JSON list of C-alpha atoms in Angstrom, two decimals:
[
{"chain": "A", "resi": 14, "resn": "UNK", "atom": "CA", "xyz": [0.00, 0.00, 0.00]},
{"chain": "A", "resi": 15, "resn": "UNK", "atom": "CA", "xyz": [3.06, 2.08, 0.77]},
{"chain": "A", "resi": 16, "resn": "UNK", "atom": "CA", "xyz": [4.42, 1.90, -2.86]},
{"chain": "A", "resi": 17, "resn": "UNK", "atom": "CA", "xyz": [0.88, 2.55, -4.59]},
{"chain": "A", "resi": 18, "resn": "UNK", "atom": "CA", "xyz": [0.68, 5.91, -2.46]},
{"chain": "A", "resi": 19, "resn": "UNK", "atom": "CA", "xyz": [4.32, 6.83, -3.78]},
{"chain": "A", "resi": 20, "resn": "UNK", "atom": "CA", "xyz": [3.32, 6.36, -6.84]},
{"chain": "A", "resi": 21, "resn": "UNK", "atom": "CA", "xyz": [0.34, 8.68, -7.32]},
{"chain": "A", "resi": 22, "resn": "UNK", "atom": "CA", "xyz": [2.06, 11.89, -6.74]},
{"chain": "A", "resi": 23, "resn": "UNK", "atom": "CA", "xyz": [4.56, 10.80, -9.75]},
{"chain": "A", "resi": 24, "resn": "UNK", "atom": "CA", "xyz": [1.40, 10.67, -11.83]},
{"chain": "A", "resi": 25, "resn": "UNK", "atom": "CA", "xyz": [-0.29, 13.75, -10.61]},
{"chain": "A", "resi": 26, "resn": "UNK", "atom": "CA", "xyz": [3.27, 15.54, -11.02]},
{"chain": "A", "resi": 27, "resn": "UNK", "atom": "CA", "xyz": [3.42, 14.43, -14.47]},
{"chain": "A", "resi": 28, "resn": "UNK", "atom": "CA", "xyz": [-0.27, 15.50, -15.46]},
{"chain": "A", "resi": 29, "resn": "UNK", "atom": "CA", "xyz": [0.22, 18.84, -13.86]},
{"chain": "A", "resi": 30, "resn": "UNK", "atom": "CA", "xyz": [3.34, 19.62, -15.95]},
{"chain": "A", "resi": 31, "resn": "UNK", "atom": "CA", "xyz": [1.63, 18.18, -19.08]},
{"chain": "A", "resi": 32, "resn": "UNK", "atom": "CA", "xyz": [-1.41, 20.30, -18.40]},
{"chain": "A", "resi": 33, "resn": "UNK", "atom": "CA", "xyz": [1.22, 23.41, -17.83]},
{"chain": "A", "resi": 34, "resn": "UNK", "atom": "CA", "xyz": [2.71, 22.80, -20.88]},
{"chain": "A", "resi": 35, "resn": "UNK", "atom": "CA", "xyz": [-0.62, 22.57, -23.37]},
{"chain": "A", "resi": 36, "resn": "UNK", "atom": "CA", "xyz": [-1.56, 25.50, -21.32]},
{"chain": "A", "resi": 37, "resn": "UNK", "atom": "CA", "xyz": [1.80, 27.37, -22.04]},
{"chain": "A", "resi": 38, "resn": "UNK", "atom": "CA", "xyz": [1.58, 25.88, -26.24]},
{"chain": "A", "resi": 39, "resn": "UNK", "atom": "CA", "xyz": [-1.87, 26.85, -26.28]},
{"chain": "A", "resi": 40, "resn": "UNK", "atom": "CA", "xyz": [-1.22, 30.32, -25.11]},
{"chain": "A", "resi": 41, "resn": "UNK", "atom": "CA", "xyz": [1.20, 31.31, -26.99]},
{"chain": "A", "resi": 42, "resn": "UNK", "atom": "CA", "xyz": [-0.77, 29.85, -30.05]},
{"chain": "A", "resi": 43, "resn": "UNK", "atom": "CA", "xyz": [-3.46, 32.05, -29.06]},
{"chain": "A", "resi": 44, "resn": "UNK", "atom": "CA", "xyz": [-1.12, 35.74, -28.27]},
{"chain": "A", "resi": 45, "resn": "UNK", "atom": "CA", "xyz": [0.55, 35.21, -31.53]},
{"chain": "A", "resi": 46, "resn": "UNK", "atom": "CA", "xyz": [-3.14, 34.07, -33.60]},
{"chain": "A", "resi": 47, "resn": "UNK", "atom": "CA", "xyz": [-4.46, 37.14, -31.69]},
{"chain": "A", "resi": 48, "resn": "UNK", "atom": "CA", "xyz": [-1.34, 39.68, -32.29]},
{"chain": "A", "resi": 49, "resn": "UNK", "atom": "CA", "xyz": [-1.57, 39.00, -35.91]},
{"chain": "A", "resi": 50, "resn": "UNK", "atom": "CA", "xyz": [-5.06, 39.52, -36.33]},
{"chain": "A", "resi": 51, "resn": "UNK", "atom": "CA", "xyz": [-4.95, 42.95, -34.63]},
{"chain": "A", "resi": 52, "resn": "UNK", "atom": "CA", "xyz": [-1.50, 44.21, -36.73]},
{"chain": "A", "resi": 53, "resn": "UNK", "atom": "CA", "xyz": [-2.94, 43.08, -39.92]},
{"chain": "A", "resi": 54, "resn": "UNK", "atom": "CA", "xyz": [-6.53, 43.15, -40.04]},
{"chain": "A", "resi": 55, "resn": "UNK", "atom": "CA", "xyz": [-7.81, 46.44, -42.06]},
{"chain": "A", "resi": 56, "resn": "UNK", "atom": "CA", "xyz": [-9.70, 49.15, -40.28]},
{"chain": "A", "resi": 57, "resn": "UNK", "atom": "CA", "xyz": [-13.12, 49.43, -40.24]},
{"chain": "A", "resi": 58, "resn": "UNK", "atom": "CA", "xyz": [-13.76, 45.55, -40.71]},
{"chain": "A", "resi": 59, "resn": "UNK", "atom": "CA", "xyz": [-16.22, 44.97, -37.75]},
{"chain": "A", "resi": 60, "resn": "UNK", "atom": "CA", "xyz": [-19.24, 47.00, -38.02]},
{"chain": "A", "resi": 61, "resn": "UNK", "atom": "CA", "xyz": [-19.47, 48.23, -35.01]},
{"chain": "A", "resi": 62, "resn": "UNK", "atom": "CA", "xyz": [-15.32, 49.05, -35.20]},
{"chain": "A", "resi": 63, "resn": "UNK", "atom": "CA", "xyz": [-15.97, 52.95, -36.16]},
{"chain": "A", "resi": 64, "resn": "UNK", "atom": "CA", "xyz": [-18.12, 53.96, -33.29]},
{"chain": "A", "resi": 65, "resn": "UNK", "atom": "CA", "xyz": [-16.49, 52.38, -30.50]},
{"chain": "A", "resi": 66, "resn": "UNK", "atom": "CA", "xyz": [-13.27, 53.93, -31.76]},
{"chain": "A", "resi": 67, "resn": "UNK", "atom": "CA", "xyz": [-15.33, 57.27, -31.84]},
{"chain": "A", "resi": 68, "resn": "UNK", "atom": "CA", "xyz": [-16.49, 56.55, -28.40]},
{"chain": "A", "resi": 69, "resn": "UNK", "atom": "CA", "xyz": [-12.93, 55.54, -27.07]},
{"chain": "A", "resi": 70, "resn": "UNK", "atom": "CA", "xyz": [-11.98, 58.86, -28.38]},
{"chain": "A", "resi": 71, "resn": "UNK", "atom": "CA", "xyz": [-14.81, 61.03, -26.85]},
{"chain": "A", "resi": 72, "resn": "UNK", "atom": "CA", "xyz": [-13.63, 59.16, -23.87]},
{"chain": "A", "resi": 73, "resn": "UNK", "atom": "CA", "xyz": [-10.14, 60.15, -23.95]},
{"chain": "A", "resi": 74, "resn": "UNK", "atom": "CA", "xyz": [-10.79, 63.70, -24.02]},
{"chain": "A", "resi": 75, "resn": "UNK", "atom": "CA", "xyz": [-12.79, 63.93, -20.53]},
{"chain": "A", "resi": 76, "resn": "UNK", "atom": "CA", "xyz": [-11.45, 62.51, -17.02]},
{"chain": "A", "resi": 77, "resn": "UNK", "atom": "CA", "xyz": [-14.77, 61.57, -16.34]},
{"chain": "A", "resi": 78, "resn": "UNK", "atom": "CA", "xyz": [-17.59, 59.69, -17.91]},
{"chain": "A", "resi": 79, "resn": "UNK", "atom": "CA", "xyz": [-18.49, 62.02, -20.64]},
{"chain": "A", "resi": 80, "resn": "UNK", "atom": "CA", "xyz": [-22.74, 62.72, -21.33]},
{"chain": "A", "resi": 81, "resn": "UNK", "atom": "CA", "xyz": [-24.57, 63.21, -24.44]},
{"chain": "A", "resi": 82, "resn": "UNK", "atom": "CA", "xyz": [-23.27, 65.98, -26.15]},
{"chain": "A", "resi": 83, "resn": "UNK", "atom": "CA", "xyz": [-23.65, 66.94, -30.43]},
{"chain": "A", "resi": 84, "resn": "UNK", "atom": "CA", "xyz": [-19.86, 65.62, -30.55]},
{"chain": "A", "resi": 85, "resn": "UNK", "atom": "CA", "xyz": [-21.22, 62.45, -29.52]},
{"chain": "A", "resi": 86, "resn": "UNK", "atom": "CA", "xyz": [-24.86, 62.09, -30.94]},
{"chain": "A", "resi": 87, "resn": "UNK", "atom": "CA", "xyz": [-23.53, 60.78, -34.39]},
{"chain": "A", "resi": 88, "resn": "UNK", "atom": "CA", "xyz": [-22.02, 57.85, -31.79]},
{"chain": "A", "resi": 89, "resn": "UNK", "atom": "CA", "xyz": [-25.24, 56.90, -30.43]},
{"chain": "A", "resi": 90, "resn": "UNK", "atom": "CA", "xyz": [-26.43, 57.61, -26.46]},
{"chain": "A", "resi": 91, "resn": "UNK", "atom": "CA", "xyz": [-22.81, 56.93, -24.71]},
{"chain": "A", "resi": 92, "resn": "UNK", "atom": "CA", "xyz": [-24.62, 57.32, -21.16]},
{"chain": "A", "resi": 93, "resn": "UNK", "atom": "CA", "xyz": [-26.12, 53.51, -22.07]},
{"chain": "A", "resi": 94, "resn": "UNK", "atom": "CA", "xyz": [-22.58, 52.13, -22.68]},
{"chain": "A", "resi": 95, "resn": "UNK", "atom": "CA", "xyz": [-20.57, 49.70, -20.26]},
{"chain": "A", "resi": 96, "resn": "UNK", "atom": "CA", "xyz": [-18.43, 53.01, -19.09]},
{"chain": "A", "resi": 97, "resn": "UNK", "atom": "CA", "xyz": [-15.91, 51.04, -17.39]},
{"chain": "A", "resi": 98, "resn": "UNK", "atom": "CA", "xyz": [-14.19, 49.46, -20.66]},
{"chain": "A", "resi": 99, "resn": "UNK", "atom": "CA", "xyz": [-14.73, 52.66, -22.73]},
{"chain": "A", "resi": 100, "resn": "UNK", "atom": "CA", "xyz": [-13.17, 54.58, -19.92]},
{"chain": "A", "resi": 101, "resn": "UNK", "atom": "CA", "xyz": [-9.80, 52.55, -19.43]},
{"chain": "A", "resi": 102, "resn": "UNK", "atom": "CA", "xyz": [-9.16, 52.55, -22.90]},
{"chain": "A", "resi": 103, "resn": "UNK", "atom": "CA", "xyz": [-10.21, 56.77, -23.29]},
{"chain": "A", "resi": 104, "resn": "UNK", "atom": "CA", "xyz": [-7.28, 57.06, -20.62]},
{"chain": "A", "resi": 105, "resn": "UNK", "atom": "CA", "xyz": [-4.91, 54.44, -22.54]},
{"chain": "A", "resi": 106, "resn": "UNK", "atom": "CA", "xyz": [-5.66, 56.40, -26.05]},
{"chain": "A", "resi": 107, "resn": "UNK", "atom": "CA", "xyz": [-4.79, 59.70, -24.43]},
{"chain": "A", "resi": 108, "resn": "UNK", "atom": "CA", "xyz": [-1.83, 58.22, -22.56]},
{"chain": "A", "resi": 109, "resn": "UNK", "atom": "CA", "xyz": [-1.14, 56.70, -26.35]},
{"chain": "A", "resi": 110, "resn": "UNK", "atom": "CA", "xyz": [2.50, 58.15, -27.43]},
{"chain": "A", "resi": 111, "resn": "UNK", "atom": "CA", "xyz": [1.82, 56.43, -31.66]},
{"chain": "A", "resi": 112, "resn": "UNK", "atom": "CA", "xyz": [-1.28, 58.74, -32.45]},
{"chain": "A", "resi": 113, "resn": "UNK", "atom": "CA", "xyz": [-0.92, 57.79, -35.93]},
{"chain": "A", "resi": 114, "resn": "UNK", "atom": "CA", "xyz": [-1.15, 54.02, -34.86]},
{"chain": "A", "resi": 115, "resn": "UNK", "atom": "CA", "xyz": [-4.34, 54.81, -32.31]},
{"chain": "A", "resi": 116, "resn": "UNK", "atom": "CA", "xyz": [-6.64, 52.06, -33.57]},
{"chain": "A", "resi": 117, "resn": "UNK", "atom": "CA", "xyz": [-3.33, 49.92, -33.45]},
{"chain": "A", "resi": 118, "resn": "UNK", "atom": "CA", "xyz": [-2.59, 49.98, -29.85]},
{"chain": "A", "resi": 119, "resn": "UNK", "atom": "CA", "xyz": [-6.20, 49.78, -28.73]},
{"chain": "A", "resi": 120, "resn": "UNK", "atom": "CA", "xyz": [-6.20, 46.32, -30.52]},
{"chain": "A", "resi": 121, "resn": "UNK", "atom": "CA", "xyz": [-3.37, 45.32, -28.90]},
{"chain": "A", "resi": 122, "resn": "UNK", "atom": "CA", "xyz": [-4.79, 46.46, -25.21]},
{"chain": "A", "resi": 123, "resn": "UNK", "atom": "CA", "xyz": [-7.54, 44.08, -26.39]},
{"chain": "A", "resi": 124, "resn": "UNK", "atom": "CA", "xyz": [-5.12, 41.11, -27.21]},
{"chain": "A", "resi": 125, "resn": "UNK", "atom": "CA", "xyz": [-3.56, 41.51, -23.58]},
{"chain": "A", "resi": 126, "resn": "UNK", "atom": "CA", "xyz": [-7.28, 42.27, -21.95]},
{"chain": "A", "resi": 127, "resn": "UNK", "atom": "CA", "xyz": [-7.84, 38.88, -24.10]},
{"chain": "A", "resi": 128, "resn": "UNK", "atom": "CA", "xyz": [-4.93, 37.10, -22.66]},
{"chain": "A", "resi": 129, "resn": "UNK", "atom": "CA", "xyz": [-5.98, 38.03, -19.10]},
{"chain": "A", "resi": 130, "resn": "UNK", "atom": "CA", "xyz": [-9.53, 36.26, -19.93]},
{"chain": "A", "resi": 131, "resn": "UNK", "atom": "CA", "xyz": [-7.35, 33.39, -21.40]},
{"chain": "A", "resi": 132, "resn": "UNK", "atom": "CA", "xyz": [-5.07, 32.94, -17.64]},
{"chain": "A", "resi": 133, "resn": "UNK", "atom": "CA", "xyz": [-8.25, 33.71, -15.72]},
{"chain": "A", "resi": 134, "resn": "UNK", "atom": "CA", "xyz": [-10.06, 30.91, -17.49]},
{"chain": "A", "resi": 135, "resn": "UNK", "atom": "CA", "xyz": [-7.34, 28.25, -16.81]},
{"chain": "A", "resi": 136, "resn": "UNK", "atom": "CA", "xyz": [-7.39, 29.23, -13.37]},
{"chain": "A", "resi": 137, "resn": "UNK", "atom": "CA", "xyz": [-11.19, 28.86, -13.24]},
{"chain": "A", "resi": 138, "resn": "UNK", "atom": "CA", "xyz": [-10.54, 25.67, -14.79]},
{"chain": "A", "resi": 139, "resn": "UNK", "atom": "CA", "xyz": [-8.27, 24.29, -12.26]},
{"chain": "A", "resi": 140, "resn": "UNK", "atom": "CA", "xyz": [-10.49, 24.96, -9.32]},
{"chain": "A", "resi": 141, "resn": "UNK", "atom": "CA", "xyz": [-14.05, 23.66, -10.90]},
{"chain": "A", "resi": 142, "resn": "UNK", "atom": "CA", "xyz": [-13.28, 21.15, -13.64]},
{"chain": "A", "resi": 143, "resn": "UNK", "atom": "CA", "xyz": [-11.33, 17.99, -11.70]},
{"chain": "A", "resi": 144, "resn": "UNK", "atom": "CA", "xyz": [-10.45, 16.27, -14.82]},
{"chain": "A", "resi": 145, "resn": "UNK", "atom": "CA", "xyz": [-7.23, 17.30, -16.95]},
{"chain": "A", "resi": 146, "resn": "UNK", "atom": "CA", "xyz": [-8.70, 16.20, -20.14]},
{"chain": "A", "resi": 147, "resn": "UNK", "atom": "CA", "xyz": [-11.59, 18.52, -19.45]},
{"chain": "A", "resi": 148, "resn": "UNK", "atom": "CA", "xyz": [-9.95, 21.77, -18.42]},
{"chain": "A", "resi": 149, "resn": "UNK", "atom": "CA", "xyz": [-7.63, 21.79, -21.60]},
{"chain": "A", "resi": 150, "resn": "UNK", "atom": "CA", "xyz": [-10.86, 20.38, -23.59]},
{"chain": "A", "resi": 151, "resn": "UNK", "atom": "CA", "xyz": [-12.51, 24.08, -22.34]},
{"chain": "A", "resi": 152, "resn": "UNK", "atom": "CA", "xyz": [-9.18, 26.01, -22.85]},
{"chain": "A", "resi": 153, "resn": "UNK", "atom": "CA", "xyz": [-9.12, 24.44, -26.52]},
{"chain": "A", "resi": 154, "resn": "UNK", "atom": "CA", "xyz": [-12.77, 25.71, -27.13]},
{"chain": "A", "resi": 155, "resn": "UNK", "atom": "CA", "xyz": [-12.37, 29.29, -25.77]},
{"chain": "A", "resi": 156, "resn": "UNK", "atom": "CA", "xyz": [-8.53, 29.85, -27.89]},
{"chain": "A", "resi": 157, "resn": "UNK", "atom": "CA", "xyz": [-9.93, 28.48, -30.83]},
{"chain": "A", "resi": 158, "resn": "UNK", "atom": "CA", "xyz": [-13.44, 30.40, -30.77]},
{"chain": "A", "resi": 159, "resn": "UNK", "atom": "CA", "xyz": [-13.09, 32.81, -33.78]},
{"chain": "A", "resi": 160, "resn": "UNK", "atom": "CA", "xyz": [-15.75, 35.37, -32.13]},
{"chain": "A", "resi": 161, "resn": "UNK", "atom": "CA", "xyz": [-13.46, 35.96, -28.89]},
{"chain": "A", "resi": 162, "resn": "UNK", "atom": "CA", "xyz": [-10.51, 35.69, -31.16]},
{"chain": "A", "resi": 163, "resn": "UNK", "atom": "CA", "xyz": [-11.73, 38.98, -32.83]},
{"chain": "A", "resi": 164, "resn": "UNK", "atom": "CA", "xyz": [-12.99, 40.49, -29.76]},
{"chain": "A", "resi": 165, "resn": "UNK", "atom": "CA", "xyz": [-9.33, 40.17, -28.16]}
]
C-alpha cells in the first residue's frame, strides 16, 4: 500500500506539468493568432469598429464619464454604454505616445485584456473542472473560438 501511495504523486506531477505545458503551447498559439489579427486586419472591418473607436476617443478627451453631447450624438447615447471598458481605454488612447497608430494599440490592449480572460479561465478551470482532459478540452474551445478571437 506504501508503494501505490508513492506512486500517485509521480502521476499527478506528471499530469500537472503536461497540463502546464498545453496550457503554455496553447497560449502562446493564441497571443501570436491574436497579435496577428490585430496588426494586420484592415480598419473598419467589424461594423461596429468605427463607433467604439469614436467613443474611445470622446472618452479620452474627458477625465470623467463624458454625457450626451452633439460631438457624440452621431455615436449613439454613450450614457447607455458599459463606461468602465470605454473609460480605461479613453485614458490608454490619451496616454497613447503612436497617435498615428491609435486604432493599433487599442487592438493590442484588447489582445492583452484577451490574454488576461485566457489565464483567468485556466485558473477557473483548475479549481471547478477535476479532470485534466476537461480543463484543456474548455481552454481548446475558448482559444480556438473565432468570435473571442476577434474580440481580443
Amino acid at each position: 500500500m506504501a508503494i501505490d501511495e508513492m506512486a500517485a504523486p509521480e502521476k499527478d506531477s506528471d499530469a500537472c506539468v503536461w497540463e502546464q505545458r498545453a496550457f503554455y503551447l496553447l497560449f502562446l498559439y493564441f497571443t501570436v493568432k491574436a497579435v496577428y489579427f490585430a496588426i494586420n486586419i484592415h480598419s473598419q472591418v467589424f461594423p461596429d469598429e468605427a463607433s467604439w473607436f469614436g467613443i474611445i476617443n470622446v472618452f479620452s478627451r474627458s477625465n470623467l464619464p463624458p454625457t450626451d453631447s452633439p460631438e457624440s450624438f452621431p455615436l449613439g447615447l454613450i450614457t447607455h454604454i458599459p463606461n468602465l471598458y470605454f473609460f480605461l481605454m479613453g485614458k490608454i488612447l490619451s496616454l497613447n505616445p503612436l497617435r498615428s497608430q491609435d486604432l493599433v494599440v487599442m487592438r493590442l490592449v484588447n489582445v492583452a485584456m484577451g490574454l488576461t480572460t485566457v489565464l483567468f479561465a485556466w485558473r477557473l478551470g483548475r479549481l471547478l473542472l477535476p479532470s485534466v482532459a476537461g480543463r484543456l478540452l474548455f481552454l481548446v474551445m475558448l482559444t480556438n473560438t473565432l468570435m473571442f478571437t476577434f474580440i481580443t
